[in-house]
GROMACS .gro file of C-alpha atoms in nm:
model
  388
    1MET     CA    1  11.709   9.713   8.220
    2ILE     CA    2  11.516   9.592   8.493
    3VAL     CA    3  11.657   9.622   8.850
    4VAL     CA    4  11.550   9.444   9.204
    5LYS     CA    5  11.563   9.725   9.466
    6ILE     CA    6  11.722   9.541   9.764
    7VAL     CA    7  11.850   9.716  10.127
    8THR     CA    8  12.174   9.666  10.245
    9GLN     CA    9  12.276   9.768  10.630
   10VAL     CA   10  12.619   9.891  10.771
   11LYS     CA   11  12.674   9.952  11.128
   12LEU     CA   12  12.833  10.281  11.217
   13MET     CA   13  13.128  10.312  11.473
   14PRO     CA   14  13.144  10.691  11.533
   15GLU     CA   15  13.340  10.842  11.794
   16ALA     CA   16  13.178  10.965  12.141
   17GLU     CA   17  13.115  11.296  11.995
   18HIS     CA   18  13.020  11.204  11.681
   19ALA     CA   19  12.759  10.975  11.826
   20ALA     CA   20  12.623  11.245  12.027
   21ALA     CA   21  12.571  11.483  11.708
   22LEU     CA   22  12.382  11.197  11.525
   23SER     CA   23  12.173  11.132  11.808
   24ALA     CA   24  12.102  11.492  11.858
   25THR     CA   25  12.031  11.569  11.440
   26LEU     CA   26  11.810  11.253  11.455
   27ARG     CA   27  11.600  11.414  11.776
   28THR     CA   28  11.602  11.761  11.607
   29VAL     CA   29  11.474  11.648  11.267
   30ASN     CA   30  11.196  11.396  11.411
   31ASP     CA   31  11.084  11.683  11.639
   32LEU     CA   32  11.052  11.914  11.371
   33ALA     CA   33  10.853  11.635  11.148
   34CYS     CA   34  10.621  11.640  11.418
   35TRP     CA   35  10.588  11.995  11.374
   36VAL     CA   36  10.548  11.963  11.000
   37SER     CA   37  10.283  11.685  11.046
   38GLU     CA   38  10.107  11.933  11.257
   39VAL     CA   39  10.100  12.186  11.000
   40ALA     CA   40   9.998  11.942  10.692
   41PHE     CA   41   9.722  11.800  10.939
   42ALA     CA   42   9.617  12.168  10.978
   43HIS     CA   43   9.614  12.262  10.609
   44GLY     CA   44   9.444  11.930  10.509
   45VAL     CA   45   9.739  11.764  10.415
   46PRO     CA   46   9.856  11.961  10.085
   47ARG     CA   47  10.065  11.858   9.829
   48GLU     CA   48  10.465  11.880   9.885
   49TYR     CA   49  10.491  12.203   9.712
   50GLU     CA   50  10.209  12.373   9.896
   51LEU     CA   51  10.341  12.206  10.237
   52ARG     CA   52  10.683  12.322  10.147
   53LYS     CA   53  10.595  12.703  10.140
   54HIS     CA   54  10.423  12.669  10.512
   55THR     CA   55  10.737  12.469  10.670
   56TYR     CA   56  11.063  12.539  10.487
   57PRO     CA   57  11.132  12.897  10.621
   58ARG     CA   58  11.116  12.788  10.974
   59LEU     CA   59  11.299  12.456  10.914
   60LYS     CA   60  11.592  12.652  10.756
   61ALA     CA   61  11.574  12.903  11.097
   62GLU     CA   62  11.593  12.583  11.321
   63GLY     CA   63  11.931  12.494  11.148
   64LEU     CA   64  11.849  12.241  10.905
   65GLY     CA   65  12.035  12.216  10.562
   66ALA     CA   66  11.844  12.294  10.255
   67GLN     CA   67  11.842  11.923  10.142
   68ALA     CA   68  11.795  11.768  10.525
   69ALA     CA   69  11.460  12.051  10.538
   70GLN     CA   70  11.332  11.923  10.201
   71HIS     CA   71  11.388  11.541  10.311
   72THR     CA   72  11.198  11.621  10.643
   73ILE     CA   73  10.911  11.743  10.463
   74LYS     CA   74  10.903  11.463  10.192
   75LYS     CA   75  10.910  11.223  10.476
   76VAL     CA   76  10.588  11.382  10.644
   77ARG     CA   77  10.430  11.388  10.296
   78ASP     CA   78  10.481  11.009  10.276
   79ALA     CA   79  10.370  10.918  10.573
   80TYR     CA   80  10.007  11.053  10.510
   81THR     CA   81  10.040  10.903  10.140
   82THR     CA   82  10.115  10.578  10.330
   83LEU     CA   83   9.796  10.672  10.555
   84ARG     CA   84   9.554  10.704  10.338
   85ALA     CA   85   9.665  10.399  10.115
   86ASN     CA   86   9.595  10.190  10.426
   87ILE     CA   87   9.277  10.343  10.463
   88ARG     CA   88   9.133  10.297  10.137
   89ALA     CA   89   9.286   9.924  10.139
   90GLY     CA   90   9.090   9.867  10.453
   91ASN     CA   91   9.390   9.783  10.660
   92LEU     CA   92   9.285  10.049  10.937
   93GLY     CA   93   8.914   9.894  10.971
   94LYS     CA   94   8.593  10.016  10.865
   95PRO     CA   95   8.500  10.376  10.844
   96LYS     CA   96   8.376  10.412  11.172
   97SER     CA   97   8.603  10.144  11.365
   98LYS     CA   98   8.770  10.292  11.648
   99ARG     CA   99   9.132  10.226  11.529
  100ARG     CA  100   9.057  10.413  11.194
  101ARG     CA  101   8.896  10.719  11.371
  102LYS     CA  102   9.197  10.712  11.570
  103ALA     CA  103   9.435  10.717  11.315
  104GLU     CA  104   9.233  11.010  11.089
  105SER     CA  105   9.168  11.227  11.382
  106LYS     CA  106   9.516  11.342  11.478
  107PRO     CA  107   9.849  11.423  11.318
  108ILE     CA  108  10.136  11.156  11.238
  109THR     CA  109  10.412  11.179  11.494
  110PHE     CA  110  10.756  11.082  11.445
  111ARG     CA  111  10.944  10.882  11.737
  112PRO     CA  112  11.303  11.063  11.860
  113ASP     CA  113  11.495  10.778  11.681
  114ALA     CA  114  11.281  10.752  11.349
  115ALA     CA  115  11.482  10.687  10.999
  116GLN     CA  116  11.603  11.030  10.870
  117PRO     CA  117  11.692  10.994  10.448
  118TYR     CA  118  12.011  11.127  10.316
  119ASP     CA  119  12.100  11.197   9.997
  120ASP     CA  120  12.461  11.214   9.819
  121ARG     CA  121  12.423  11.570   9.895
  122CYS     CA  122  12.423  11.510  10.274
  123LEU     CA  123  12.610  11.169  10.299
  124SER     CA  124  12.926  11.031  10.061
  125TRP     CA  125  13.089  10.710  10.102
  126GLN     CA  126  13.413  10.611  10.100
  127TYR     CA  127  13.419  10.228  10.038
  128ASP     CA  128  13.799  10.184  10.043
  129GLN     CA  129  13.846  10.323  10.387
  130ARG     CA  130  13.521  10.226  10.505
  131THR     CA  131  13.446  10.552  10.654
  132VAL     CA  132  13.132  10.799  10.543
  133SER     CA  133  13.130  11.159  10.566
  134ILE     CA  134  12.746  11.275  10.669
  135TRP     CA  135  12.587  11.597  10.782
  136THR     CA  136  12.424  11.673  11.119
  137THR     CA  137  12.300  11.971  11.268
  138ALA     CA  138  12.667  12.017  11.464
  139GLY     CA  139  12.800  12.010  11.126
  140ARG     CA  140  12.932  11.799  10.864
  141ILE     CA  141  13.131  11.486  11.021
  142LYS     CA  142  13.398  11.315  10.847
  143GLY     CA  143  13.562  10.968  10.853
  144VAL     CA  144  13.302  10.795  11.034
  145ARG     CA  145  13.373  10.423  11.049
  146PHE     CA  146  13.127  10.176  10.914
  147VAL     CA  147  13.142   9.751  10.956
  148CYS     CA  148  12.964   9.519  10.711
  149SER     CA  149  13.021   9.202  10.539
  150THR     CA  150  13.250   9.158  10.247
  151ASP     CA  151  12.929   9.049  10.011
  152ALA     CA  152  12.751   9.392  10.159
  153LEU     CA  153  13.040   9.585  10.089
  154LYS     CA  154  13.038   9.448   9.738
  155VAL     CA  155  12.681   9.532   9.669
  156LEU     CA  156  12.735   9.871   9.799
  157GLN     CA  157  13.020   9.965   9.594
  158GLN     CA  158  12.851   9.821   9.271
  159TYR     CA  159  12.479   9.895   9.303
  160ARG     CA  160  12.407  10.141   9.571
  161LYS     CA  161  12.171  10.432   9.454
  162GLY     CA  162  11.943  10.656   9.547
  163GLU     CA  163  11.892  10.760   9.940
  164SER     CA  164  12.028  10.620  10.241
  165ASP     CA  165  11.843  10.610  10.596
  166LEU     CA  166  12.009  10.673  10.930
  167ILE     CA  167  11.852  10.495  11.215
  168GLU     CA  168  11.924  10.446  11.580
  169ARG     CA  169  11.860  10.113  11.767
  170ASP     CA  170  11.949  10.096  12.154
  171GLY     CA  171  12.205  10.383  12.102
  172VAL     CA  172  12.344  10.194  11.814
  173PHE     CA  173  12.354  10.385  11.424
  174TYR     CA  174  12.270  10.212  11.119
  175LEU     CA  175  12.269  10.323  10.744
  176ILE     CA  176  12.024  10.144  10.548
  177ALA     CA  177  12.165  10.209  10.185
  178THR     CA  178  11.913  10.144   9.855
  179CYS     CA  179  12.082   9.904   9.601
  180GLU     CA  180  11.927   9.840   9.252
  181VAL     CA  181  12.088   9.514   9.160
  182PRO     CA  182  12.018   9.392   8.754
  183GLU     CA  183  11.790   9.112   8.727
  184ALA     CA  184  11.940   8.789   8.574
  185GLU     CA  185  11.773   8.704   8.202
  186THR     CA  186  11.468   8.465   8.308
  187TYR     CA  187  11.514   8.136   8.147
  188GLU     CA  188  11.273   7.919   8.016
  189PRO     CA  189  11.169   7.647   8.287
  190ASP     CA  190  11.162   7.298   8.275
  191GLY     CA  191  10.846   7.239   8.491
  192PHE     CA  192  10.793   7.418   8.834
  193ILE     CA  193  10.828   7.355   9.198
  194GLY     CA  194  10.508   7.403   9.403
  195VAL     CA  195  10.565   7.583   9.755
  196ASP     CA  196  10.307   7.516  10.016
  197LEU     CA  197  10.355   7.763  10.289
  198GLY     CA  198  10.222   7.697  10.647
  199ILE     CA  199  10.275   7.713  11.021
  200VAL     CA  200  10.369   7.344  11.118
  201ASN     CA  201  10.591   7.306  10.834
  202ILE     CA  202  10.720   7.668  10.732
  203ALA     CA  203  10.765   7.537  10.358
  204THR     CA  204  10.706   7.248  10.151
  205THR     CA  205  10.808   7.164   9.786
  206SER     CA  206  10.692   6.957   9.551
  207THR     CA  207  11.030   6.836   9.535
  208GLY     CA  208  11.074   6.674   9.847
  209TYR     CA  209  11.229   6.966  10.040
  210GLN     CA  210  11.073   7.060  10.402
  211ALA     CA  211  11.112   7.290  10.638
  212ALA     CA  212  10.978   7.210  10.973
  213GLY     CA  213  10.822   7.470  11.180
  214ARG     CA  214  10.871   7.280  11.498
  215ALA     CA  215  11.190   7.427  11.632
  216LEU     CA  216  11.048   7.770  11.544
  217ASN     CA  217  10.717   7.740  11.692
  218ARG     CA  218  10.883   7.619  11.997
  219TYR     CA  219  11.120   7.921  12.003
  220ARG     CA  220  10.838   8.138  11.957
  221LYS     CA  221  10.654   8.023  12.250
  222ARG     CA  222  10.964   8.031  12.462
  223GLN     CA  223  11.016   8.391  12.410
  224LEU     CA  224  10.653   8.476  12.479
  225ALA     CA  225  10.665   8.288  12.811
  226LEU     CA  226  10.999   8.464  12.901
  227ARG     CA  227  10.899   8.797  12.799
  228ALA     CA  228  10.552   8.747  12.981
  229LYS     CA  229  10.775   8.677  13.295
  230LEU     CA  230  10.985   8.942  13.289
  231GLN     CA  231  10.697   9.193  13.259
  232LYS     CA  232  10.543   9.037  13.535
  233LYS     CA  233  10.839   9.107  13.761
  234ARG     CA  234  10.823   9.513  13.666
  235THR     CA  235  11.187   9.538  13.820
  236LYS     CA  236  11.484   9.756  13.688
  237SER     CA  237  11.688   9.432  13.592
  238ALA     CA  238  11.377   9.269  13.425
  239ARG     CA  239  11.326   9.588  13.207
  240ARG     CA  240  11.700   9.571  13.126
  241ARG     CA  241  11.673   9.224  13.005
  242LEU     CA  242  11.322   9.285  12.789
  243LYS     CA  243  11.554   9.562  12.628
  244GLU     CA  244  11.818   9.346  12.569
  245ARG     CA  245  11.578   9.092  12.400
  246SER     CA  246  11.369   9.313  12.193
  247ARG     CA  247  11.399   9.225  11.852
  248ARG     CA  248  11.553   8.896  11.909
  249GLU     CA  249  11.255   8.642  11.799
  250ALA     CA  250  11.235   8.895  11.461
  251ARG     CA  251  11.602   8.821  11.393
  252HIS     CA  252  11.595   8.505  11.428
  253VAL     CA  253  11.288   8.421  11.197
  254LYS     CA  254  11.463   8.642  10.944
  255ASN     CA  255  11.743   8.441  10.942
  256THR     CA  256  11.539   8.128  10.939
  257ASN     CA  257  11.335   8.276  10.650
  258HIS     CA  258  11.641   8.364  10.448
  259ILE     CA  259  11.805   8.008  10.436
  260ILE     CA  260  11.457   7.861  10.350
  261ALA     CA  261  11.450   8.134  10.060
  262LYS     CA  262  11.781   8.061   9.928
  263THR     CA  263  11.738   7.664   9.970
  264ILE     CA  264  11.406   7.679   9.763
  265VAL     CA  265  11.566   7.939   9.505
  266THR     CA  266  11.903   7.745   9.459
  267GLU     CA  267  11.694   7.408   9.400
  268ALA     CA  268  11.515   7.585   9.159
  269GLU     CA  269  11.819   7.751   8.988
  270ARG     CA  270  11.966   7.383   8.974
  271THR     CA  271  11.726   7.183   8.814
  272SER     CA  272  11.608   7.491   8.571
  273ALA     CA  273  11.259   7.469   8.698
  274GLY     CA  274  11.045   7.783   8.806
  275ILE     CA  275  10.886   7.860   9.131
  276SER     CA  276  10.510   7.852   9.201
  277LEU     CA  277  10.399   8.037   9.517
  278GLU     CA  278  10.019   8.052   9.700
  279GLU     CA  279   9.899   8.423   9.688
  280LEU     CA  280   9.802   8.436  10.047
  281LYS     CA  281   9.729   8.831  10.106
  282GLY     CA  282   9.451   8.880  10.322
  283ILE     CA  283   9.461   8.553  10.469
  284ARG     CA  284   9.471   8.717  10.817
  285GLN     CA  285   9.148   8.883  10.762
  286ARG     CA  286   8.954   8.600  10.571
  287VAL     CA  287   9.022   8.298  10.844
  288ARG     CA  288   8.837   8.289  11.178
  289LEU     CA  289   9.025   8.118  11.450
  290ARG     CA  290   8.974   8.033  11.838
  291LYS     CA  291   9.185   8.259  12.060
  292PRO     CA  292   9.480   8.024  12.117
  293GLN     CA  293   9.525   7.991  11.777
  294ARG     CA  294   9.553   8.345  11.690
  295VAL     CA  295   9.895   8.393  11.812
  296ALA     CA  296  10.020   8.111  11.576
  297LEU     CA  297   9.840   8.270  11.286
  298HIS     CA  298   9.989   8.637  11.372
  299SER     CA  299  10.338   8.549  11.444
  300TRP     CA  300  10.338   8.334  11.099
  301SER     CA  301  10.573   8.554  10.875
  302PHE     CA  302  10.450   8.423  10.535
  303ALA     CA  303  10.488   8.727  10.376
  304GLN     CA  304  10.822   8.791  10.462
  305LEU     CA  305  10.920   8.422  10.316
  306GLY     CA  306  10.757   8.501  10.023
  307ASP     CA  307  10.924   8.842   9.954
  308PHE     CA  308  11.253   8.682  10.004
  309ILE     CA  309  11.176   8.389   9.751
  310VAL     CA  310  11.062   8.676   9.503
  311TYR     CA  311  11.360   8.873   9.516
  312LYS     CA  312  11.627   8.597   9.548
  313ALA     CA  313  11.468   8.449   9.220
  314LYS     CA  314  11.461   8.760   9.041
  315ARG     CA  315  11.855   8.794   9.096
  316ALA     CA  316  11.882   8.423   8.966
  317GLY     CA  317  11.671   8.470   8.678
  318VAL     CA  318  11.436   8.202   8.849
  319PRO     CA  319  11.098   8.237   8.668
  320LEU     CA  320  10.794   8.283   8.949
  321VAL     CA  321  10.451   8.269   8.943
  322PHE     CA  322  10.204   8.333   9.195
  323VAL     CA  323   9.841   8.106   9.204
  324ASP     CA  324   9.509   8.100   9.372
  325PRO     CA  325   9.571   7.853   9.711
  326ALA     CA  326   9.173   7.767   9.685
  327TYR     CA  327   9.136   7.414   9.757
  328THR     CA  328   9.514   7.289   9.702
  329SER     CA  329   9.472   7.109  10.063
  330GLN     CA  330   9.131   6.947   9.971
  331SER     CA  331   9.210   6.866   9.612
  332CYS     CA  332   9.391   6.495   9.516
  333ALA     CA  333   9.702   6.604   9.298
  334GLU     CA  334   9.670   6.254   9.090
  335CYS     CA  335   9.297   6.260   9.035
  336GLY     CA  336   9.175   6.632   9.049
  337HIS     CA  337   8.884   6.493   9.340
  338VAL     CA  338   8.771   6.800   9.565
  339ASP     CA  339   8.649   6.704   9.923
  340LYS     CA  340   8.685   6.881  10.247
  341ARG     CA  341   8.720   6.526  10.398
  342ASN     CA  342   9.004   6.419  10.180
  343ARG     CA  343   9.255   6.606  10.449
  344VAL     CA  344   9.217   6.362  10.704
  345HIS     CA  345   9.428   6.608  10.949
  346GLN     CA  346   9.726   6.825  10.927
  347GLY     CA  347   9.965   6.585  10.787
  348LEU     CA  348   9.746   6.317  10.601
  349PHE     CA  349   9.566   6.329  10.271
  350ILE     CA  350   9.382   6.044  10.167
  351CYS     CA  351   9.200   6.104   9.851
  352ARG     CA  352   8.801   5.975   9.868
  353GLY     CA  353   8.807   5.923   9.452
  354CYS     CA  354   9.109   5.730   9.404
  355GLY     CA  355   9.245   5.620   9.730
  356VAL     CA  356   9.578   5.768   9.723
  357VAL     CA  357   9.763   5.855  10.048
  358ALA     CA  358  10.027   6.135  10.077
  359HIS     CA  359  10.131   6.367  10.308
  360ALA     CA  360   9.864   6.668  10.299
  361ASP     CA  361  10.145   6.932  10.254
  362ARG     CA  362  10.308   6.749   9.999
  363ASN     CA  363   9.990   6.675   9.807
  364ALA     CA  364   9.926   7.069   9.832
  365SER     CA  365  10.273   7.156   9.685
  366HIS     CA  366  10.201   6.912   9.391
  367ASN     CA  367   9.880   7.110   9.314
  368ILE     CA  368  10.046   7.441   9.339
  369ALA     CA  369  10.326   7.306   9.110
  370GLN     CA  370  10.035   7.204   8.834
  371ARG     CA  371   9.843   7.551   8.865
  372GLY     CA  372  10.192   7.711   8.833
  373GLU     CA  373  10.298   7.531   8.502
  374SER     CA  374   9.935   7.654   8.396
  375VAL     CA  375   9.958   7.986   8.460
  376TRP     CA  376  10.279   8.015   8.314
  377ASN     CA  377  10.157   7.861   7.973
  378ALA     CA  378   9.836   8.064   7.971
  379GLY     CA  379  10.081   8.379   7.993
  380ARG     CA  380  10.263   8.256   7.701
  381GLU     CA  381   9.950   8.204   7.461
  382SER     CA  382   9.866   8.511   7.232
  383ARG     CA  383   9.544   8.651   7.279
  384VAL     CA  384   9.567   8.831   6.959
  385PRO     CA  385   9.278   8.678   6.722
  386ALA     CA  386   9.445   8.491   6.418
  387THR     CA  387   9.429   8.672   6.082
  388ARG     CA  388   9.270   8.514   5.780
   0.00000   0.00000   0.00000
């Protein structure tokens, strides 16, 4: 059975003494994780089993339980694995770049409130009572209440599997649980819906749906100006307001992307169509823009929207393919003529070959839909030579 891994977040509502124990636990395990990281760095980042021999006795002596100590070591080792993967992928720049040298020259550190993984030996759920029993350095705490939506609770009861992460944000504790939801059986698509992603229009589909980005872009500019204004004041009340507003923009953008993704997947499911998306990985490294345009590009959350569409499509059994986005904005969806001048400006497409006039993003979405159908059909064709 193929599953889709999703995360479900619940908010903990501990008593005052329990909150102090949870906070102290996070600070203790993350302080010790920093020490484990220093040991790993000094020994050339050995494998997890070798690292355990150097660090496990002290972690136990510092009051960590067996499972908590193992998870702390694994968390450090996973952090170095991620760092090496980013270096190999070039995400931290070229070999002699300042950013890469800085990352390679010192041990990884962990914030005092960084997430700590818990497995079923350290954490148990009581869904009917909506409480959890959780390990802390002050002992096991039972009956800690949590709150979440009815749908989230249903997903937790049916599909929670594996570890859950305890995190603290501004004095509030959350548990982020991993759920393995079975994929629905993929149906045979009756055509494809092309999705053109952009900044001016967040998403434009070949069926006519368009999610305009004007409101979101205005919201981002307003938040940017407000942050700059508060940072300039440098007063205690300004710092308090900045803290209150932290992550507000990210939450708003995430909610907007969820709504757009759900609309697209629901439309595809209703019409028994597949979804064709652009493969935009690496676009920030490829594109060169003037300084005023860089904020818009780097604020563009196309990857998050794409991820939401992918996992929602898998849960609904909607076929999905990724296509090469090259020249989709310069090609005519009617005659296939490619010319840079076809794209008159952001919203207007006039083909120099056949004269068709269309909205530029709508034309691109039709090209993406055609490519998606070609990719799907090519994937179904047998590559085995015919037998005589």
